[in-house]
Amino acid sequence: MTFTVEQAINWLTKSNEKIQKNKDYLSELDQAIGDGDHGINMARGFDEVVKKLDGNDYEQVADVLKDAAMTLMSKVGGASGPLFGTAFLKISMAVKGEEAVTFGTFVKALEDAVAGVKQRGKAEEGEKTMIDVWSPMVERMKAADDFDASVIRDNAKSSMEATKDIVATKGRAAYLKERSKGHLDPGSVSSYYIFEALAESLEEGA
Amino acid sequence: MKKIMNEPNQIVTEMLDGFVAAKPGKVKRIPDTTVVTRKDSPIQNKVGIVSGGGSGHEPAHAGYIGKGMLDAAVAGEVFTSPTPDQVLEAIKAVDGGAGVLLVIKNYTGDVMNFDMAAELAEAEGIDVAQVVVNDDVAIDDVDGRRGVAGTVFVHKIAGAKAEAGASLEEVKNAAEKVIANVRSMGVALSPCVMPASGKPSFELGDDEMEVGIGIHGEPGTERKTLGTADEIAVELTNHILEDLPEAEEIAVMVNGMGATPEMELNLVNRKVQEILQEKGVKTYKTFVGEYMTSLEMAGCSVTLLNLDDELKELLDSPSDAPALRV
Ligand SMILES: Nc1ncnc2c1ncn2[C@@H]1O[C@H](COP(=O)(O)OP(=O)(O)OP(=O)(O)O)[C@@H](O)[C@H]1O
Ligand SMILES: [Mg+2]
């Protein structure tokens, strides 16, 4: 199986739908352990991404993802703007040149994305950030040999849920120390939506 | 929620329109951005000072634009760091050839967005230096400390140094000196309400206060029974003094969070001064008022800055910024 331009557009469109639908929920999660703007930030950014992609003709997956990345960086703001922007930019750079992206390239691209996010946020796995969804996803996909929507969905979901028990040491939630425990990390929940959207775009095919 | 507003998603741009309209001849807005600069920017051969961050902290940051303080302020969405492209516009607008200093508050979002802007500006051949303010002693881990009201002193000192014709490195060193010598801590009596969500940032009982708050309506480090003005002053000041290197002379700022009457701020200041006097520390200058707010949050923060001769002189030099006239 490969990942096509149509699927990439579908991926972002579906990500946007989920984020818009759960905008208030994401902000509520951020309100509990942050400053309450995560849903607003992500919804603003992804809305712009879809607007940007709309009506454009793309030949490569890389171009779709690059437009998405640049839009996220200039429209989201906060911590999540540079971080999600970096993630999509790294994916875009790694899949460049392939009209239909192979599984191997896609996994490598996700690996680059995680490395980029870690570097930009100076964070590691286990600090209650979006990395706790992205990093296990890479590990799981490295162990597979083709795209598998249900694996992606399940992995993102369980990683997202596991952020509840982590004490935050990065981002705003870190200010709360022990009090950050018992709450989901908002950036991990929006990452879950993004991977759920990826799974759906794979299921729907090219 | 009751707010005087139109569309919540237009609140920042409309605020900037109103702000600029109130100060014709003093400031200008770069079209299609959320950047406000001095009217006379860029000033040739003067180091430019750029600050900014999320909106909702008014009079920060645009209120500190003026001769002797900031050259530009970048406004993000409410409580959200501005994006790199906006910060880059500010840097370009104030660069008069002597370089630009970015005053950043220590939040993940601000640090990343300003850092990316600095990279972009350097790629365009502009000298950029950065300082990160982390004055909030409520956070034990020094690396994680937030930038709060002490940032105003950084604006003041760096701005004065730049106005005096210092080089980018000298201006940065002066700013770093403030950062090393300034500490703050705050308390909230009531939460703030984000315009876009319409919900209070946290729930507080009538007899409760949230100690160790930041400036974004995020919960504090501890919840306590509401204290008297004296008790609050003691709690905040002692916490700061535990952390601050000992000094002979100090500047004090008692800052309102947005909905606290000046009357109450003066009560807090009264006790702060008493504590300092008991410890044999001399107060050189005091600021009481709203300098770095958190929308309509009730509460206050106390900031102490250790002074030496250089800082005293820079603190005393003129500023015509509307929010801090000296
Ligand atoms: N250092 C970091 N590394 C990786 N992810 C991070 C880091 N800091 C925060 N995050 C992620 O970002 C999410 C918060 O994003 P949000 O849009 O709310 O930004 P913010 O921190 O409120 O930014 P700002 O302070 O400018 O408002 C967190 O839930 C977390 O997943
Ligand atoms: Mg947030």
Coordinates of C-alpha atoms and ligand atoms in Angstrom, one line a residue:
Chain A
M1 CA 0.0 0.0 0.0
T2 CA 1.1 3.6 -0.6
F3 CA 0.0 6.9 0.7
T4 CA -1.2 9.3 -2.1
V5 CA -1.9 13.0 -2.5
E6 CA -5.6 12.4 -2.2
Q7 CA -5.1 10.5 1.1
A8 CA -2.8 13.3 2.4
I9 CA -5.5 15.9 1.7
N10 CA -8.1 13.6 3.2
W11 CA -5.9 13.2 6.2
L12 CA -5.7 16.9 6.9
T13 CA -9.4 17.5 6.1
K14 CA -10.4 14.8 8.5
S15 CA -8.0 16.1 11.1
N16 CA -9.6 19.5 10.8
E17 CA -13.1 18.0 11.2
K18 CA -12.2 16.2 14.3
I19 CA -10.4 19.2 15.8
Q20 CA -13.3 21.5 15.0
K21 CA -15.8 19.1 16.5
N22 CA -13.7 18.7 19.7
K23 CA -12.4 22.3 19.9
D24 CA -14.2 23.0 23.2
Y25 CA -13.2 19.6 24.7
L26 CA -9.5 20.3 23.8
S27 CA -9.7 23.7 25.4
E28 CA -11.3 22.2 28.5
L29 CA -8.4 19.7 28.8
D30 CA -6.0 22.6 28.5
Q31 CA -7.9 24.6 31.0
A32 CA -7.4 21.9 33.6
I33 CA -3.6 21.8 33.4
G34 CA -2.7 24.7 31.1
D35 CA -4.1 28.0 29.9
G36 CA -7.2 26.8 28.1
D37 CA -6.3 27.8 24.6
H38 CA -5.3 24.5 22.9
G39 CA -8.6 23.8 21.2
I40 CA -8.8 27.4 20.0
N41 CA -5.2 27.3 18.7
M42 CA -5.6 24.0 16.9
A43 CA -9.0 24.9 15.4
R44 CA -7.7 28.2 14.1
G45 CA -4.7 26.6 12.5
F46 CA -6.4 23.6 10.9
D47 CA -9.2 25.6 9.6
E48 CA -6.6 27.7 7.8
V49 CA -4.8 24.5 6.5
V50 CA -8.0 23.3 4.9
K51 CA -8.6 26.7 3.3
K52 CA -5.0 26.8 2.0
L53 CA -5.3 23.3 0.5
D54 CA -8.7 23.9 -1.0
G55 CA -8.6 24.3 -4.8
N56 CA -4.9 23.7 -5.1
D57 CA -3.5 21.1 -7.5
Y58 CA -0.9 19.0 -5.8
E59 CA 1.4 16.6 -7.5
Q60 CA 3.2 15.4 -4.4
V61 CA 2.3 14.4 -0.9
A62 CA 5.3 16.5 0.2
D63 CA 3.8 19.7 -1.2
V64 CA 0.5 19.1 0.6
L65 CA 2.2 18.6 3.9
K66 CA 4.5 21.5 3.4
D67 CA 1.6 23.9 2.9
A68 CA 0.0 22.4 6.0
A69 CA 3.2 22.8 8.0
M70 CA 3.8 26.4 7.0
T71 CA 0.2 27.3 7.7
L72 CA 0.3 25.7 11.1
M73 CA 3.5 27.6 12.0
S74 CA 2.1 31.0 11.0
K75 CA -1.5 30.5 12.3
V76 CA -1.6 28.4 15.4
G77 CA 0.8 30.2 17.8
G78 CA 1.5 29.0 21.3
A79 CA 3.6 25.9 21.8
S80 CA 1.6 23.7 19.5
G81 CA 2.1 25.9 16.4
P82 CA 5.8 25.4 16.1
L83 CA 5.6 21.8 17.3
F84 CA 2.8 20.5 15.0
G85 CA 4.3 22.7 12.2
T86 CA 7.7 21.1 12.7
A87 CA 6.1 17.6 12.7
F88 CA 4.4 18.2 9.4
L89 CA 7.4 19.9 7.9
K90 CA 9.7 17.0 8.8
I91 CA 7.3 14.5 7.3
S92 CA 7.0 16.6 4.1
M93 CA 10.8 16.8 3.8
A94 CA 11.2 13.1 4.2
V95 CA 8.6 12.1 1.6
K96 CA 9.8 14.6 -1.0
G97 CA 10.1 13.1 -4.4
E98 CA 7.6 10.3 -4.0
E99 CA 4.3 10.8 -5.7
A100 CA 2.9 7.9 -3.8
V101 CA 4.7 7.4 -0.5
T102 CA 5.8 3.9 0.5
F103 CA 5.3 2.5 4.0
G104 CA 9.0 2.5 4.6
T105 CA 9.4 6.2 3.7
F106 CA 6.3 7.1 5.7
V107 CA 7.7 5.5 8.9
K108 CA 11.0 7.2 8.3
A109 CA 9.2 10.5 7.9
L110 CA 7.3 10.0 11.2
E111 CA 10.6 9.2 12.9
D112 CA 12.1 12.5 11.6
A113 CA 8.9 14.3 12.8
V114 CA 9.4 12.9 16.3
A115 CA 13.1 13.9 16.3
G116 CA 12.1 17.4 15.1
V117 CA 9.5 17.9 17.8
K118 CA 11.8 16.7 20.5
Q119 CA 14.5 19.1 19.4
R120 CA 12.2 22.1 19.0
G121 CA 10.5 21.4 22.4
K122 CA 13.6 20.2 24.2
A123 CA 11.5 17.3 25.5
E124 CA 11.7 13.6 25.6
E125 CA 9.1 10.8 25.9
G126 CA 7.4 10.6 29.3
E127 CA 7.0 14.3 30.0
K128 CA 3.3 14.4 29.2
T129 CA 3.4 16.1 25.8
M130 CA 2.4 15.2 22.3
I131 CA 5.6 13.2 22.0
D132 CA 4.0 10.5 24.2
V133 CA 1.6 9.8 21.3
W134 CA 4.0 10.3 18.3
S135 CA 7.0 8.4 19.7
P136 CA 5.2 5.1 20.5
M137 CA 3.5 5.4 17.1
V138 CA 6.9 5.4 15.4
E139 CA 8.1 2.4 17.4
R140 CA 4.9 0.5 16.7
M141 CA 5.0 1.2 13.0
K142 CA 8.7 0.3 12.7
A143 CA 7.7 -3.2 13.9
A144 CA 5.1 -3.5 11.1
D145 CA 5.6 -4.0 7.4
D146 CA 2.6 -2.2 5.9
F147 CA 0.1 0.5 6.7
D148 CA -2.6 -0.8 9.1
A149 CA -5.4 1.6 10.0
S150 CA -6.5 -0.2 13.1
V151 CA -3.0 -0.5 14.5
I152 CA -2.5 3.2 14.1
R153 CA -5.9 4.0 15.7
D154 CA -5.4 1.7 18.6
N155 CA -1.8 2.7 19.3
A156 CA -2.7 6.4 19.3
K157 CA -5.7 5.9 21.5
S158 CA -3.8 3.9 24.2
S159 CA -0.9 6.3 24.2
M160 CA -3.2 9.2 24.5
E161 CA -5.0 7.6 27.4
A162 CA -1.7 6.8 29.1
T163 CA -0.8 10.5 29.4
K164 CA -3.4 10.7 32.1
D165 CA -1.1 9.1 34.6
I166 CA 2.0 11.1 33.8
V167 CA 3.3 14.0 35.9
A168 CA 4.1 16.8 33.4
T169 CA 7.6 18.0 33.3
K170 CA 7.3 20.1 30.1
G171 CA 4.9 22.7 28.9
R172 CA 2.5 24.7 31.0
A173 CA 1.2 21.6 32.8
A174 CA 4.6 21.2 34.4
Y175 CA 3.8 24.3 36.6
L176 CA 1.3 22.1 38.4
K177 CA 3.7 19.3 39.2
E178 CA 1.8 16.5 40.9
R179 CA -1.5 18.2 40.3
S180 CA -1.1 17.6 36.5
K181 CA -1.6 13.9 37.2
G182 CA -5.1 12.6 36.4
H183 CA -5.6 14.8 33.4
L184 CA -5.1 13.9 29.7
D185 CA -2.5 16.0 27.9
P186 CA -4.3 18.2 25.4
G187 CA -1.6 18.0 22.7
S188 CA -1.7 14.3 22.9
V189 CA -5.5 14.2 22.5
S190 CA -5.2 16.4 19.3
S191 CA -2.4 14.1 18.1
Y192 CA -4.8 11.2 18.6
Y193 CA -7.3 12.9 16.4
I194 CA -4.6 13.4 13.8
F195 CA -3.7 9.7 13.8
E196 CA -7.3 8.7 13.9
A197 CA -7.8 10.8 10.8
L198 CA -4.7 9.2 9.2
A199 CA -6.3 5.8 9.9
E200 CA -9.5 6.8 8.3
S201 CA -7.8 8.2 5.2
L202 CA -6.0 4.9 4.8
E203 CA -9.2 3.0 5.1
E204 CA -10.9 5.1 2.5
G205 CA -8.1 4.5 0.1
A206 CA -6.9 6.7 -2.7
Chain B
M1 CA -19.8 35.9 31.0
K2 CA -20.1 39.6 30.5
K3 CA -17.5 41.4 28.4
I4 CA -17.5 44.5 26.3
M5 CA -16.7 43.0 23.0
N6 CA -17.7 42.3 19.4
E7 CA -16.6 39.1 17.7
P8 CA -14.2 37.2 20.1
N9 CA -11.9 36.3 17.3
Q10 CA -11.5 40.0 16.3
I11 CA -10.7 41.1 19.9
V12 CA -6.9 41.4 19.4
T13 CA -7.0 43.3 16.2
E14 CA -9.7 45.6 17.4
M15 CA -7.9 46.3 20.6
L16 CA -4.8 47.3 18.6
D17 CA -6.8 49.6 16.4
G18 CA -8.1 51.3 19.4
F19 CA -4.7 51.5 21.1
V20 CA -3.0 53.0 18.1
A21 CA -5.9 55.5 17.5
A22 CA -5.4 56.7 21.1
K23 CA -1.8 57.6 20.5
P24 CA -1.5 59.3 17.2
G25 CA 2.0 60.6 16.6
K26 CA 3.5 58.1 19.1
V27 CA 2.9 54.6 17.7
K28 CA 2.0 53.0 14.4
R29 CA 0.8 49.5 13.4
I30 CA 2.4 47.6 10.7
P31 CA -0.5 46.9 8.3
D32 CA -1.9 43.4 8.3
T33 CA 0.1 42.4 11.3
T34 CA -0.4 42.5 15.1
V35 CA 2.8 44.5 15.5
V36 CA 2.9 48.0 16.9
T37 CA 6.0 50.1 16.8
R38 CA 7.2 53.5 17.7
K39 CA 6.1 56.0 15.1
D40 CA 9.7 56.9 14.5
S41 CA 10.9 53.3 13.9
P42 CA 13.5 52.3 12.8
I43 CA 15.9 54.5 14.7
Q44 CA 19.2 54.5 13.0
N45 CA 22.1 53.1 15.0
K46 CA 20.0 52.4 18.1
V47 CA 19.5 48.9 19.2
G48 CA 15.9 47.9 18.7
I49 CA 14.0 46.3 21.6
V50 CA 11.1 44.0 20.7
S51 CA 8.9 42.3 23.2
G52 CA 5.5 40.6 23.0
G53 CA 3.5 37.6 23.8
G54 CA -0.1 36.6 24.1
S55 CA -2.7 39.4 24.6
G56 CA -4.7 39.8 27.8
H57 CA -1.8 41.3 29.8
E58 CA -2.6 44.9 29.0
P59 CA -1.0 47.4 29.4
A60 CA 1.7 44.9 28.3
H61 CA 3.1 44.8 25.9
A62 CA 2.2 47.7 23.6
G63 CA 1.9 50.1 26.5
Y64 CA 5.6 49.9 27.0
I65 CA 6.4 51.2 23.5
G66 CA 8.0 54.6 23.7
K67 CA 11.3 56.5 23.9
G68 CA 13.4 54.8 26.5
M69 CA 11.5 51.5 26.5
L70 CA 10.3 49.2 23.7
D71 CA 10.5 49.9 19.9
A72 CA 7.9 47.3 19.1
A73 CA 5.5 44.9 20.7
V74 CA 4.0 41.8 19.0
A75 CA 0.6 40.7 20.1
G76 CA -0.5 37.1 19.9
E77 CA -4.1 35.8 20.4
V78 CA -5.3 36.0 24.0
F79 CA -2.8 34.1 26.1
T80 CA -1.2 32.6 23.1
S81 CA 2.3 33.3 21.8
P82 CA 2.5 35.2 18.5
T83 CA 3.8 33.3 15.5
P84 CA 7.4 33.6 14.1
D85 CA 6.3 35.6 11.0
Q86 CA 4.8 38.3 13.2
V87 CA 7.8 38.6 15.4
L88 CA 10.0 38.7 12.2
E89 CA 7.9 41.7 11.0
A90 CA 8.6 43.5 14.3
I91 CA 12.3 42.8 14.1
K92 CA 12.6 44.1 10.5
A93 CA 10.6 47.2 11.4
V94 CA 12.8 48.3 14.2
D95 CA 16.2 47.3 13.0
G96 CA 18.2 50.5 12.5
G97 CA 21.4 48.7 11.8
A98 CA 22.6 48.2 15.4
G99 CA 20.7 44.9 16.0
V100 CA 17.6 43.9 17.8
L101 CA 17.1 42.5 21.3
L102 CA 14.1 40.2 21.9
V103 CA 12.7 40.2 25.4
I104 CA 11.0 36.8 25.8
K105 CA 9.1 35.5 28.7
N106 CA 9.9 31.9 29.7
Y107 CA 7.0 29.9 28.2
T108 CA 7.5 27.0 25.8
G109 CA 5.4 28.7 23.1
D110 CA 7.0 32.2 23.4
V111 CA 10.5 30.7 23.5
M112 CA 10.0 28.6 20.4
N113 CA 8.2 31.2 18.3
F114 CA 10.6 34.0 19.1
D115 CA 13.6 31.7 18.5
M116 CA 12.3 30.7 15.1
A117 CA 11.8 34.4 14.3
A118 CA 15.4 35.1 15.4
E119 CA 16.6 32.4 13.0
L120 CA 14.6 33.9 10.2
A121 CA 15.9 37.4 10.9
E122 CA 19.5 36.3 11.1
A123 CA 19.0 34.6 7.7
E124 CA 18.1 38.1 6.5
G125 CA 21.3 39.5 7.9
I126 CA 19.9 41.2 11.0
D127 CA 21.8 40.9 14.3
V128 CA 19.4 39.5 16.9
A129 CA 20.0 38.8 20.6
Q130 CA 17.5 37.2 22.9
V131 CA 16.9 37.2 26.7
V132 CA 14.4 35.0 28.5
V133 CA 12.8 36.4 31.6
N134 CA 12.0 33.9 34.3
D135 CA 11.2 35.8 37.5
D136 CA 8.4 33.7 38.9
V137 CA 9.6 32.1 42.1
A138 CA 6.4 30.0 42.5
I139 CA 8.1 27.4 40.3
D140 CA 11.0 25.7 42.2
D141 CA 12.7 24.4 39.1
V142 CA 14.6 27.5 37.8
D143 CA 14.5 26.3 34.2
G144 CA 10.8 26.1 34.2
R145 CA 10.2 29.5 35.8
R146 CA 7.7 31.8 34.1
G147 CA 8.2 35.3 33.0
V148 CA 5.8 37.6 34.8
A149 CA 5.7 41.2 36.0
G150 CA 9.5 41.4 36.3
T151 CA 9.5 41.6 32.5
V152 CA 8.5 45.3 32.8
F153 CA 11.8 46.1 34.6
V154 CA 13.6 44.3 31.8
H155 CA 11.8 46.5 29.2
K156 CA 12.7 49.6 31.2
I157 CA 16.4 48.8 31.8
A158 CA 17.1 47.4 28.3
G159 CA 15.2 50.3 26.7
A160 CA 17.1 52.9 28.7
K161 CA 20.4 51.3 27.8
A162 CA 19.6 51.2 24.1
E163 CA 18.5 54.8 24.2
A164 CA 21.8 55.7 25.7
G165 CA 23.5 54.4 22.6
A166 CA 24.8 51.1 24.0
S167 CA 25.7 48.2 21.7
L168 CA 23.5 45.1 21.3
E169 CA 25.8 43.2 23.6
E170 CA 25.8 45.9 26.2
V171 CA 22.0 46.1 26.1
K172 CA 21.7 42.4 26.3
N173 CA 24.0 42.3 29.3
A174 CA 22.0 45.0 31.1
A175 CA 18.8 42.9 30.5
E176 CA 20.5 39.8 31.8
K177 CA 21.5 41.7 34.9
V178 CA 17.9 42.5 35.6
I179 CA 16.9 38.9 35.0
A180 CA 19.5 37.7 37.4
N181 CA 18.2 40.1 40.1
V182 CA 14.5 40.2 39.7
R183 CA 11.9 37.9 41.4
S184 CA 8.1 37.9 41.5
M185 CA 5.2 35.9 42.9
G186 CA 1.5 36.3 42.5
V187 CA -1.8 35.3 44.0
A188 CA -5.3 35.2 42.5
L189 CA -8.6 35.8 44.3
S190 CA -10.8 35.2 41.3
P191 CA -10.1 33.6 37.8
C192 CA -10.2 35.3 34.5
V193 CA -12.4 34.5 31.5
M194 CA -11.0 33.9 28.0
P195 CA -13.1 35.8 25.5
A196 CA -13.2 32.9 23.1
S197 CA -14.3 30.2 25.5
G198 CA -16.4 32.4 27.8
K199 CA -15.4 30.2 30.7
P200 CA -13.6 31.0 33.9
S201 CA -10.0 29.7 34.0
F202 CA -10.6 27.9 37.3
E203 CA -13.1 27.7 40.1
L204 CA -12.3 29.4 43.4
G205 CA -14.4 29.3 46.5
D206 CA -15.4 32.6 48.2
D207 CA -12.9 32.0 51.0
E208 CA -10.1 30.7 48.8
M209 CA -7.1 32.1 47.0
E210 CA -4.8 30.5 44.5
V211 CA -1.1 31.1 45.3
G212 CA 1.7 31.0 42.8
I213 CA -0.3 31.8 39.7
G214 CA 1.1 32.9 36.4
I215 CA -0.4 35.5 34.1
H216 CA -2.5 33.2 31.9
G217 CA -5.3 32.1 34.3
E218 CA -3.5 28.8 34.7
P219 CA -4.0 27.4 38.2
G220 CA -1.3 28.2 40.8
T221 CA 0.9 26.0 42.7
E222 CA -1.2 25.9 45.9
R223 CA -4.7 26.7 47.0
K224 CA -5.2 28.3 50.4
T225 CA -7.8 30.0 52.6
L226 CA -8.0 33.7 51.6
G227 CA -5.6 35.7 53.7
T228 CA -5.6 39.4 54.8
A229 CA -3.6 42.0 52.8
D230 CA -0.8 41.7 55.3
E231 CA -0.8 37.9 55.2
I232 CA -0.7 37.9 51.4
A233 CA 2.1 40.4 51.4
V234 CA 4.1 38.3 53.9
E235 CA 3.6 35.1 51.9
L236 CA 4.7 36.6 48.6
T237 CA 7.5 38.8 49.9
N238 CA 9.1 36.1 52.0
H239 CA 8.9 33.6 49.2
I240 CA 10.7 36.1 47.0
L241 CA 13.3 37.0 49.5
E242 CA 14.3 33.4 50.1
D243 CA 15.3 33.2 46.5
L244 CA 16.7 36.7 45.8
P245 CA 20.4 37.3 46.5
E246 CA 20.8 39.8 49.4
A247 CA 20.9 43.4 48.4
E248 CA 21.0 46.9 50.0
E249 CA 18.7 48.6 47.6
I250 CA 15.7 47.4 45.8
A251 CA 12.9 48.4 43.5
V252 CA 9.4 47.2 44.3
M253 CA 6.5 46.6 42.0
V254 CA 3.1 45.7 43.4
N255 CA 1.1 44.7 40.3
G256 CA -2.6 44.3 40.0
M257 CA -3.9 41.3 37.9
G258 CA -6.7 43.2 36.3
A259 CA -9.6 43.5 38.7
T260 CA -8.0 44.6 41.9
P261 CA -8.5 48.1 43.1
E262 CA -5.5 50.3 43.6
M263 CA -6.6 50.6 47.2
E264 CA -5.9 47.0 47.8
L265 CA -2.6 47.1 46.0
N266 CA -1.5 49.9 48.3
L267 CA -2.4 47.8 51.3
V268 CA -0.1 45.1 50.0
N269 CA 2.6 47.6 49.3
R270 CA 2.4 49.0 52.8
K271 CA 3.2 45.6 54.2
V272 CA 5.9 44.8 51.6
Q273 CA 7.7 48.0 52.6
E274 CA 7.4 47.2 56.3
I275 CA 9.0 43.8 55.7
L276 CA 11.8 45.3 53.7
Q277 CA 12.5 47.9 56.3
E278 CA 12.7 45.2 59.0
K279 CA 15.3 43.4 57.0
G280 CA 17.3 46.5 56.5
V281 CA 16.7 46.7 52.8
K282 CA 16.3 50.2 51.3
T283 CA 13.5 50.8 48.8
Y284 CA 14.9 53.0 46.0
K285 CA 11.7 53.2 43.8
T286 CA 8.2 51.7 44.1
F287 CA 5.6 51.1 41.4
V288 CA 2.0 50.3 42.4
G289 CA -0.6 49.7 39.7
E290 CA -1.5 47.5 36.8
Y291 CA 1.6 46.6 34.7
M292 CA 1.2 42.9 33.7
T293 CA -2.4 41.7 34.0
S294 CA -4.3 38.6 33.4
L295 CA -7.6 39.9 31.8
E296 CA -10.1 40.4 34.7
M297 CA -8.4 38.3 37.3
A298 CA -8.5 39.7 40.8
G299 CA -5.2 39.4 42.7
C300 CA -1.7 40.8 42.7
S301 CA 1.9 40.0 42.3
V302 CA 4.9 41.4 44.1
T303 CA 8.2 42.0 42.2
L304 CA 11.5 42.8 43.8
L305 CA 14.6 44.0 41.8
N306 CA 18.0 44.3 43.4
L307 CA 19.7 47.4 42.3
D308 CA 23.3 48.6 41.8
D309 CA 24.4 52.0 40.5
E310 CA 24.0 51.1 36.8
L311 CA 20.5 49.8 37.3
K312 CA 19.5 52.8 39.4
E313 CA 20.6 55.1 36.7
L314 CA 18.8 53.2 34.0
L315 CA 15.7 52.9 36.1
D316 CA 15.7 56.7 36.6
S317 CA 16.3 57.7 32.9
P318 CA 13.3 59.0 31.1
S319 CA 10.6 56.9 29.4
D320 CA 7.6 58.2 27.6
A321 CA 5.9 54.8 27.2
P322 CA 2.3 55.3 28.3
A323 CA 2.3 52.5 30.8
L324 CA 5.5 53.5 32.5
R325 CA 6.4 57.2 32.4
V326 CA 9.5 58.2 34.1
Ligands
LIG1 N1 8.3 21.3 25.2 C1 7.3 20.6 24.6 N2 7.6 19.6 23.7 C2 6.6 18.9 23.1 N3 5.3 19.2 23.2 C3 4.9 20.2 24.0 C4 5.9 21.0 24.7 N4 5.3 21.9 25.5 C5 4.0 21.8 25.2 N5 3.8 20.8 24.4 C6 2.5 20.3 23.8 O1 1.7 21.5 23.5 C7 0.4 21.4 24.1 C8 -0.1 22.7 24.5 O2 -0.3 23.5 23.4 P1 -1.0 24.9 23.4 O3 -1.5 25.2 22.1 O4 -2.0 24.9 24.5 O5 0.2 25.9 23.7 P2 0.5 26.7 25.0 O6 1.5 25.9 25.8 O7 -0.7 27.1 25.7 O8 1.2 28.0 24.4 P3 1.2 29.5 24.8 O9 1.9 29.5 26.1 O10 1.8 30.4 23.9 O11 -0.3 29.8 25.0 C9 0.6 20.4 25.3 O12 -0.6 19.7 25.6 C10 1.8 19.5 24.9 O13 1.3 18.3 24.2
MG2 MG -2.4 26.2 26.1

